[in-house]
Coordinates of C-alpha atoms and ligand atoms in Angstrom, one line a residue:
X15 CA 28.3 181.4 232.1
X16 CA 26.8 179.9 235.2
X17 CA 28.0 181.1 238.6
X18 CA 26.4 180.5 242.0
X19 CA 23.1 179.4 240.4
X20 CA 22.9 182.5 238.1
X21 CA 23.1 182.5 234.4
X22 CA 25.1 185.6 233.4
X23 CA 24.3 187.4 230.2
X24 CA 26.2 189.7 227.9
X25 CA 25.4 193.0 229.7
X26 CA 28.6 195.0 230.3
X27 CA 30.8 192.0 229.2
X28 CA 33.0 191.4 226.1
X29 CA 31.7 188.6 223.9
X30 CA 33.1 185.8 221.7
X31 CA 31.3 184.8 218.5
X32 CA 30.6 181.1 218.4
X33 CA 30.8 179.7 214.8
X34 CA 29.4 176.6 213.1
X35 CA 32.6 175.2 211.5
X36 CA 30.6 173.4 208.8
X37 CA 29.2 176.6 207.4
X38 CA 31.2 179.5 208.9
X39 CA 27.8 180.9 210.2
X40 CA 27.5 182.6 213.6
X41 CA 25.6 180.6 216.2
X42 CA 25.8 182.9 219.2
X43 CA 27.6 185.7 221.1
X44 CA 29.1 184.3 224.2
X45 CA 29.6 186.6 227.2
X46 CA 33.1 186.5 228.7
X47 CA 33.9 186.7 232.4
X48 CA 35.1 189.9 234.0
X49 CA 37.6 189.8 236.9
X50 CA 34.6 190.4 239.2
X51 CA 32.8 187.3 237.7
X52 CA 35.9 185.2 238.3
X53 CA 36.1 186.4 242.0
X54 CA 32.5 185.5 242.4
X55 CA 33.2 182.0 240.9
X56 CA 36.0 181.6 243.4
X57 CA 33.9 182.6 246.4
X58 CA 31.2 180.2 245.2
X59 CA 33.7 177.4 244.8
X60 CA 34.9 178.0 248.4
X61 CA 31.4 177.9 249.7
X62 CA 30.4 174.9 247.5
X63 CA 33.4 172.9 248.7
X64 CA 32.4 173.3 252.4
X65 CA 28.9 172.0 251.5
X66 CA 29.8 169.2 249.1
X67 CA 32.7 167.7 251.1
X68 CA 30.1 167.1 253.8
X69 CA 27.6 165.5 251.4
X70 CA 27.1 161.7 251.8
X71 CA 28.5 159.3 249.3
X72 CA 24.9 158.3 248.4
X73 CA 24.1 161.9 247.6
X74 CA 27.1 162.4 245.3
X75 CA 26.3 159.1 243.7
X76 CA 22.7 160.0 243.1
X77 CA 23.5 163.2 241.4
X78 CA 26.0 161.5 239.0
X79 CA 23.7 158.6 238.1
X80 CA 20.8 161.0 237.7
X81 CA 22.8 163.2 235.3
X82 CA 23.8 160.1 233.3
X83 CA 20.1 159.3 232.9
X84 CA 19.2 162.8 231.8
X85 CA 22.1 162.9 229.3
X86 CA 20.8 159.8 227.7
X87 CA 17.2 161.2 227.6
X88 CA 18.5 164.5 226.0
X89 CA 20.9 162.8 223.6
X90 CA 19.5 164.2 220.4
X91 CA 19.5 167.8 221.6
X92 CA 23.0 167.6 223.2
X93 CA 24.6 165.7 220.3
X94 CA 23.1 168.2 217.8
X95 CA 24.5 171.1 219.7
X96 CA 28.0 169.5 219.9
X97 CA 27.9 168.9 216.1
X98 CA 26.8 172.4 215.4
X99 CA 29.6 173.8 217.7
X100 CA 32.5 171.5 216.9
X101 CA 31.7 169.9 213.5
X102 CA 32.0 166.2 214.3
X103 CA 29.4 163.9 212.8
X104 CA 26.2 163.3 214.7
X105 CA 27.0 159.6 215.3
X106 CA 30.3 160.7 216.8
X107 CA 28.6 163.2 219.0
X108 CA 26.1 160.6 220.2
X109 CA 29.0 158.2 220.9
X110 CA 30.8 160.9 222.9
X111 CA 27.6 161.5 225.0
X112 CA 27.2 157.8 225.7
X113 CA 30.8 157.6 226.9
X114 CA 30.3 160.6 229.2
X115 CA 27.1 159.1 230.6
X116 CA 28.9 155.8 231.2
X117 CA 31.6 157.6 233.0
X118 CA 29.1 159.4 235.3
X119 CA 27.6 156.0 236.1
X120 CA 31.0 154.6 236.8
X121 CA 31.9 157.5 239.1
X122 CA 28.5 157.1 240.8
X123 CA 29.7 153.7 241.9
X124 CA 33.2 154.7 242.7
X125 CA 32.0 157.6 244.8
X126 CA 30.6 155.0 247.2
X127 CA 33.9 153.2 247.5
X128 CA 36.3 155.9 248.8
X129 CA 37.8 153.7 251.5
X130 CA 40.5 154.6 254.0
X131 CA 42.2 152.1 256.3
X132 CA 42.9 151.5 259.9
X133 CA 46.5 150.6 260.9
X134 CA 47.6 147.8 263.2
X135 CA 48.7 149.6 266.5
X136 CA 49.0 148.7 270.2
X137 CA 45.7 148.5 272.2
X138 CA 44.4 151.9 273.1
X139 CA 45.7 153.6 270.0
X140 CA 43.8 154.3 266.7
X141 CA 45.6 155.2 263.5
X142 CA 43.4 156.0 260.5
X143 CA 44.3 156.8 256.9
X144 CA 41.6 158.9 255.4
X145 CA 40.9 160.0 251.8
X146 CA 39.5 163.5 251.5
X147 CA 38.6 165.7 248.6
X148 CA 41.5 167.8 247.5
X149 CA 39.5 171.1 247.4
X150 CA 38.1 173.4 244.7
X151 CA 39.3 172.4 241.3
X152 CA 39.9 174.7 238.3
X153 CA 39.4 172.7 235.0
X154 CA 40.3 173.8 231.5
X155 CA 38.6 171.9 228.7
X156 CA 39.6 171.8 225.0
X157 CA 37.2 172.1 222.0
X158 CA 37.7 168.7 220.5
X159 CA 35.4 166.8 222.9
X160 CA 33.0 169.4 224.0
X161 CA 30.7 167.0 225.9
X162 CA 33.1 164.3 227.0
X163 CA 35.9 166.5 228.3
X164 CA 33.8 168.7 230.7
X165 CA 32.0 165.5 231.8
X166 CA 35.4 163.9 232.7
X167 CA 36.5 166.8 234.8
X168 CA 33.1 167.5 236.4
X169 CA 32.4 163.8 237.2
X170 CA 35.8 163.2 238.9
X171 CA 35.6 166.3 241.1
X172 CA 31.9 165.9 242.0
X173 CA 32.3 162.2 242.8
X174 CA 35.3 163.0 245.1
X175 CA 33.4 165.7 247.0
X176 CA 35.2 168.7 245.4
X177 CA 33.7 171.9 244.1
X178 CA 34.8 172.9 240.6
X179 CA 35.0 175.8 238.2
X180 CA 35.2 174.7 234.6
X181 CA 36.3 176.8 231.7
X182 CA 35.1 175.0 228.6
X183 CA 36.2 176.1 225.2
X184 CA 34.8 179.4 224.0
X185 CA 34.4 177.7 220.6
X186 CA 31.9 175.1 221.9
X187 CA 30.3 176.5 225.1
X188 CA 26.7 175.3 224.9
X189 CA 27.7 171.6 224.9
X190 CA 29.4 171.9 228.3
X191 CA 26.5 173.9 229.7
X192 CA 24.2 171.1 228.6
X193 CA 26.2 168.6 230.7
X194 CA 26.2 171.0 233.6
X195 CA 22.4 171.4 233.3
X196 CA 22.0 167.6 233.6
X197 CA 24.0 167.6 236.8
X198 CA 22.0 170.6 238.2
X199 CA 18.7 169.0 237.2
X200 CA 19.8 165.8 238.9
X201 CA 20.1 167.8 242.2
X202 CA 23.7 169.1 242.2
X203 CA 23.7 172.2 244.5
X204 CA 24.4 175.2 242.2
X205 CA 27.4 176.4 244.2
X206 CA 29.3 173.1 243.7
X207 CA 30.0 173.7 240.0
X208 CA 30.4 177.0 238.1
X209 CA 31.2 177.5 234.5
X210 CA 33.1 180.5 233.1
X211 CA 34.3 181.6 229.7
X212 CA 36.8 184.2 228.9
X213 CA 40.2 185.0 227.4
X214 CA 41.9 181.7 228.4
X215 CA 45.2 183.2 229.7
X216 CA 43.3 185.8 231.8
X217 CA 41.0 183.2 233.3
X218 CA 43.7 180.7 234.1
X219 CA 46.0 183.4 235.6
X220 CA 43.2 184.7 237.8
X221 CA 41.9 181.4 239.0
X222 CA 45.4 179.8 239.6
X223 CA 46.6 182.9 241.6
X224 CA 43.8 182.3 244.1
X225 CA 44.5 180.2 247.2
X226 CA 41.0 178.9 247.0
X227 CA 41.9 176.6 244.0
X228 CA 43.7 173.4 245.2
X229 CA 43.9 171.5 241.9
X230 CA 44.2 172.3 238.3
X231 CA 43.1 169.9 235.5
X232 CA 44.0 170.8 231.9
X233 CA 43.6 169.1 228.6
X234 CA 45.2 170.8 225.6
X235 CA 48.6 171.5 224.1
X236 CA 52.0 170.8 225.7
X237 CA 53.0 174.4 225.6
X238 CA 49.9 175.7 227.5
X239 CA 50.1 172.7 229.9
X240 CA 53.7 173.6 230.8
X241 CA 52.7 177.2 231.3
X242 CA 49.8 176.2 233.6
X243 CA 52.1 173.8 235.6
X244 CA 54.4 176.8 236.3
X245 CA 51.5 178.9 237.5
X246 CA 50.2 175.9 239.6
X247 CA 53.7 175.5 241.2
X248 CA 53.5 179.0 242.6
X249 CA 50.6 177.9 244.8
X250 CA 51.7 174.2 245.2
X251 CA 48.5 173.1 243.5
X252 CA 48.1 169.6 242.4
X253 CA 47.8 169.1 238.6
X254 CA 46.4 166.6 236.1
X255 CA 47.7 167.3 232.7
X256 CA 46.6 165.7 229.4
X257 CA 48.7 167.3 226.8
X258 CA 48.3 165.5 223.5
X259 CA 50.3 163.0 221.6
X260 CA 51.8 161.9 218.3
X261 CA 50.4 158.3 218.2
X262 CA 52.8 155.8 216.6
X263 CA 51.3 152.7 214.8
X264 CA 53.5 149.7 214.2
X265 CA 52.2 147.3 211.6
X266 CA 54.2 144.0 211.2
X267 CA 54.2 141.8 208.2
X268 CA 52.2 139.1 210.1
X269 CA 49.3 141.5 211.0
X270 CA 45.7 140.9 209.9
X271 CA 45.8 143.6 207.3
X272 CA 42.1 144.0 206.5
X273 CA 41.3 144.2 210.3
X274 CA 44.1 146.8 210.7
X275 CA 42.8 148.9 207.8
X276 CA 39.2 148.7 209.0
X277 CA 40.1 149.9 212.5
X278 CA 42.8 152.4 211.6
X279 CA 41.1 154.3 208.8
X280 CA 38.0 154.8 211.0
X281 CA 40.2 155.8 214.0
X282 CA 42.5 158.1 212.1
X283 CA 39.7 160.2 210.6
X284 CA 37.4 160.3 213.6
X285 CA 36.7 163.9 214.5
X286 CA 38.7 164.9 211.5
X287 CA 41.9 163.7 213.3
X288 CA 41.5 166.2 216.1
X289 CA 41.9 163.7 218.8
X290 CA 44.9 163.4 221.2
X291 CA 45.0 159.6 220.8
X292 CA 44.7 159.7 217.0
X293 CA 47.0 157.3 215.2
X294 CA 49.5 159.6 213.4
X295 CA 52.9 158.0 212.5
X296 CA 52.3 154.7 210.6
X297 CA 55.5 152.6 210.6
X298 CA 54.8 149.6 208.3
X299 CA 57.1 146.7 207.8
X300 CA 58.7 146.9 204.4
X301 CA 57.2 143.7 202.9
X302 CA 53.7 145.1 203.2
X303 CA 54.4 148.9 203.1
X304 CA 53.4 149.7 199.5
X305 CA 50.2 147.6 199.8
X306 CA 49.1 149.0 203.2
X307 CA 49.8 152.6 202.1
X308 CA 47.9 152.1 198.8
X309 CA 44.8 150.5 200.5
X310 CA 44.8 153.0 203.3
X311 CA 44.9 155.9 200.9
X312 CA 42.2 154.4 198.7
X313 CA 39.9 154.1 201.7
X314 CA 40.7 157.6 202.9
X315 CA 40.0 159.2 199.5
X316 CA 36.6 157.5 199.5
X317 CA 35.4 159.0 202.8
X318 CA 32.5 161.4 202.5
X319 CA 33.4 164.7 204.0
X320 CA 30.6 167.1 204.9
X321 CA 28.4 168.8 207.4
X322 CA 28.2 166.6 210.5
X323 CA 24.5 167.0 210.6
X324 CA 24.2 165.3 207.2
X325 CA 23.6 161.6 207.6
X326 CA 25.9 160.8 204.6
X327 CA 28.9 162.5 206.1
X328 CA 31.7 160.2 207.4
X329 CA 34.0 163.1 208.5
X330 CA 33.0 166.6 209.5
X331 CA 34.9 169.9 209.1
X332 CA 37.8 170.9 211.3
X333 CA 36.7 172.7 214.5
X334 CA 38.1 176.1 213.8
X335 CA 39.8 178.1 211.2
X336 CA 43.3 177.7 212.9
X337 CA 43.2 173.9 212.1
X338 CA 43.0 173.9 208.2
X339 CA 45.6 176.7 208.2
X340 CA 47.9 174.6 210.4
X341 CA 47.4 171.3 208.4
X342 CA 48.0 173.1 205.1
X343 CA 51.3 174.4 206.5
X344 CA 52.3 170.9 207.8
X345 CA 51.6 169.3 204.4
X346 CA 53.5 172.0 202.5
X347 CA 56.5 171.5 204.8
X348 CA 56.4 167.7 204.5
X349 CA 56.3 167.9 200.7
X350 CA 59.2 170.3 200.6
X351 CA 61.1 167.8 202.8
X352 CA 60.4 165.0 200.3
X353 CA 57.1 163.3 201.3
X354 CA 54.6 162.1 198.7
X355 CA 50.8 162.6 198.7
X356 CA 48.9 159.4 198.4
X357 CA 45.5 161.0 199.2
X358 CA 44.0 164.5 199.9
X359 CA 46.6 167.1 200.9
X360 CA 44.3 170.1 200.4
X361 CA 41.3 171.9 201.8
X362 CA 37.8 171.1 200.6
X363 CA 35.6 168.1 200.3
X364 CA 32.8 169.7 202.3
X365 CA 29.5 170.8 201.1
X366 CA 29.5 174.4 202.4
X367 CA 32.0 176.9 200.9
X368 CA 32.3 178.7 204.3
X369 CA 33.2 175.5 206.2
X370 CA 36.6 174.6 207.5
X371 CA 37.0 171.3 205.6
X372 CA 40.2 169.5 204.9
X373 CA 40.4 166.3 202.8
X374 CA 41.5 163.1 204.5
X375 CA 45.2 163.1 203.8
X376 CA 47.8 160.3 203.5
X377 CA 51.5 161.2 203.1
X378 CA 54.0 158.5 202.4
X379 CA 57.8 158.3 202.8
X380 CA 57.7 161.2 205.1
X381 CA 61.2 162.2 206.2
X382 CA 61.9 162.3 209.9
X383 CA 62.9 166.0 209.6
X384 CA 59.5 167.1 208.4
X385 CA 57.8 169.2 211.0
X386 CA 54.7 167.0 211.0
X387 CA 56.8 164.0 212.1
X388 CA 57.8 165.9 215.2
X389 CA 54.8 168.1 216.2
X390 CA 51.3 167.0 216.8
X391 CA 49.4 167.7 213.6
X392 CA 45.9 167.4 215.2
X393 CA 44.2 166.9 211.9
X394 CA 43.2 164.4 209.2
X395 CA 46.7 163.4 208.3
X396 CA 48.2 159.9 208.3
X397 CA 52.0 159.7 207.9
X398 CA 53.6 156.6 206.6
X399 CA 57.2 155.2 206.7
X400 CA 58.6 151.7 206.2
X401 CA 60.7 149.8 208.8
X402 CA 62.8 146.6 208.7
X403 CA 63.3 145.3 212.2
X404 CA 61.5 145.1 215.6
X405 CA 64.2 147.2 217.2
X406 CA 63.9 149.9 214.5
X407 CA 60.1 150.1 214.9
X408 CA 60.3 150.5 218.7
X409 CA 63.1 153.1 218.4
X410 CA 60.9 155.1 216.1
X411 CA 57.8 154.7 218.3
X412 CA 59.7 156.1 221.3
X413 CA 61.6 158.7 219.3
X414 CA 59.5 161.7 220.3
X415 CA 58.9 163.3 223.7
X416 CA 55.2 162.5 223.5
X417 CA 53.9 159.3 225.1
X418 CA 50.1 159.2 225.1
X419 CA 48.7 156.5 222.8
X420 CA 50.4 153.8 220.6
X421 CA 49.1 151.0 218.4
X422 CA 50.6 147.8 217.2
X423 CA 49.3 145.2 214.8
X424 CA 50.8 141.7 214.8
X425 CA 49.5 138.2 215.1
X426 CA 52.7 137.0 216.9
X427 CA 51.8 136.7 220.6
X428 CA 55.4 136.9 221.8
X429 CA 56.1 140.0 219.8
X430 CA 52.8 141.5 221.1
X431 CA 54.1 141.0 224.7
X432 CA 57.5 142.5 223.9
X433 CA 55.8 145.6 222.3
X434 CA 53.7 146.1 225.4
X435 CA 56.9 146.3 227.5
X436 CA 59.0 148.3 225.1
X437 CA 56.8 151.2 224.1
X438 CA 56.8 154.3 226.2
X439 CA 53.2 155.3 226.2
X440 CA 50.3 155.8 228.7
X441 CA 48.0 153.7 226.6
X442 CA 48.8 150.9 224.0
X443 CA 46.4 149.2 221.7
X444 CA 47.5 145.8 220.4
X445 CA 45.4 144.7 217.4
X446 CA 42.7 147.2 218.6
X447 CA 42.1 150.9 218.7
X448 CA 39.8 150.7 221.7
X449 CA 42.2 152.0 224.4
X450 CA 39.8 153.7 226.7
X451 CA 36.7 153.1 228.8
X452 CA 35.0 154.4 231.9
X453 CA 36.9 151.9 234.1
X454 CA 40.3 152.5 232.4
X455 CA 42.9 155.2 233.2
X456 CA 43.4 157.7 230.5
X457 CA 46.6 159.7 230.4
X458 CA 50.1 159.9 229.1
X459 CA 53.8 159.9 230.1
X460 CA 56.7 162.2 229.1
X461 CA 55.6 165.5 227.5
X462 CA 52.0 164.0 227.1
X463 CA 51.4 164.9 230.7
X464 CA 50.8 163.2 234.0
X465 CA 47.9 161.9 236.1
X466 CA 44.9 160.0 234.9
X467 CA 41.3 160.7 234.1
X468 CA 38.7 158.0 234.0
X469 CA 38.9 154.8 236.0
X470 CA 39.3 154.7 239.8
X471 CA 42.5 156.7 239.2
X472 CA 40.4 159.7 237.8
X473 CA 38.6 159.9 241.2
X474 CA 41.8 159.3 243.2
X475 CA 43.4 162.3 241.4
X476 CA 40.8 164.5 243.2
X477 CA 41.5 163.0 246.7
X478 CA 44.3 163.6 249.2
X479 CA 45.4 161.4 252.1
X480 CA 45.3 162.3 255.7
X481 CA 46.6 160.0 258.5
X482 CA 45.2 160.6 262.0
X483 CA 47.0 158.9 265.0
X484 CA 45.1 158.9 268.2
X485 CA 46.2 157.5 271.6
Ligands
NAD148 P1 46.2 176.3 222.1 O1 47.4 175.7 222.5 O2 46.1 177.8 222.1 O3 45.0 175.8 223.0 C1 44.8 174.5 223.4 C2 43.6 174.6 224.5 O4 44.1 175.3 225.7 C3 42.4 175.3 224.1 O5 41.3 174.7 224.6 C4 42.6 176.7 224.7 O6 41.3 177.3 225.0 C5 43.3 176.4 226.0 N1 44.2 177.4 226.4 C6 45.1 178.1 225.6 N2 45.8 179.0 226.4 C7 45.4 178.8 227.7 C8 45.7 179.4 228.9 N3 46.7 180.3 229.0 N4 45.1 179.0 230.0 C9 44.1 178.1 230.0 N5 43.7 177.5 228.8 C10 44.4 177.8 227.7 O7 45.8 175.8 220.7 P2 44.5 175.5 219.9 O8 44.6 176.1 218.5 O9 43.2 175.7 220.6 O10 44.7 173.9 219.7 C11 45.9 173.6 219.0 C12 46.7 172.5 219.7 O11 46.3 172.2 221.0 C13 46.5 171.2 218.9 O12 47.4 171.2 217.9 C14 46.8 170.2 219.9 O13 48.2 169.9 219.9 C15 46.4 170.8 221.2 N6 45.1 170.2 221.7 C16 45.2 169.1 222.4 C17 44.0 168.5 222.9 C18 44.1 167.3 223.7 O14 43.1 166.5 223.7 N7 45.2 167.0 224.3 C19 42.8 169.2 222.7 C20 42.8 170.4 222.0 C21 44.0 170.9 221.5

């Protein structure tokens, strides 16, 4: 934990054991915040906000750009920590760090372009519209992107002139602290950003009950997001909610199949499928369904599953013991409902017996009633069903209350246009799986949440408007 420039140790505090998911071995004992620690973090955030809102755009920008530089310099150390804590392969952890550094660079630029406007008024009158930082932010980060998610929340708040308290995941604490260290070493005043760990429900209730906090940013499950929105409503706090998805993939008979397979197999099993924008429900037009499912399954079965630190591994373990348990239950339920296994379907594949490994899994002909067709699996599972018509495909894509990421593969330009219009989703990839970027808003619709991170919109989400009319 890091509050007001002080690193707090375990003395007198409960702890959480941090585990390497590839081996099951303990990495560290993490001290958890007491109520007094959280009060101190709130006081610090109030003080840090008074200071940072007055900082020049150039100073905010310098800190973010400096941190981006340090992250790149420290890439091997930080990526290795993320792999040890979360399980993803080292190349994936490096990629996550590069994305986080690119976002800091982008916000370093945007922080210098927070423009207001002057309204046209009669002579002698001045009406200004100003953008101001919303205030101290409480941010809750999930375990699946232990570098990138804290960076997203820190970068937006710091660029906008807010102070922030982050609660990264207790499962992967050091990764977030490394990002924070880069900001502090680049000159961020220590009272602008604090980092606490704890029992999530206790921490969020405590922070959200305080009038100091003016904005809540959360990435995680729909259920927890709705709970936090209710708590935020009590204090009329602004919210940004990124609550996961159930990514539909529509593959039409005229698609470039080998390109689709290359992109989708890699994207599906990235981070062992524990990604909110993971492609999950594959609807394949009937003429190519059997062939696509067979080739996808053959490629999935060949993936090398192992410790993320091992250069030969193409997919790491799941991040915690809850995930293989959950995926096993999803698969059993789908089989009972009538689905067939084309690849995987069981734990294992890893090199260490104590690791939380699950084989890359492909289920075909999955009935709509199966639980996994309705709830986010958050694991290495691809679900396949055939479709006949465009209308049927779109209806299926929009069937669930989620709306985060969707993917379509077709070489027909007119159809591509129509798909872009018809699919209810915050992000759509047409013949691509690259649906994000530092300059591009990231967020969902419907139960997948509201508000955007990244892009100019990520910074805007930490700003409020004030109009001043002066005669
Ligand atoms: P969970 O729902 O208990 O927790 C999800 C995240 O929210 C975790 O980071 C957790 O620390 C945090 N959290 C939980 N209760 C909280 C509270 N009261 N206040 C503040 N934070 C709280 O489940 P989990 O087992 O950690 O993850 C399972 C599910 O969460 C997945 O199946 C997936 O649907 C979702 N998830 C989504 C994302 C995403 O990127 N949108 C990331 C991680 C997990």
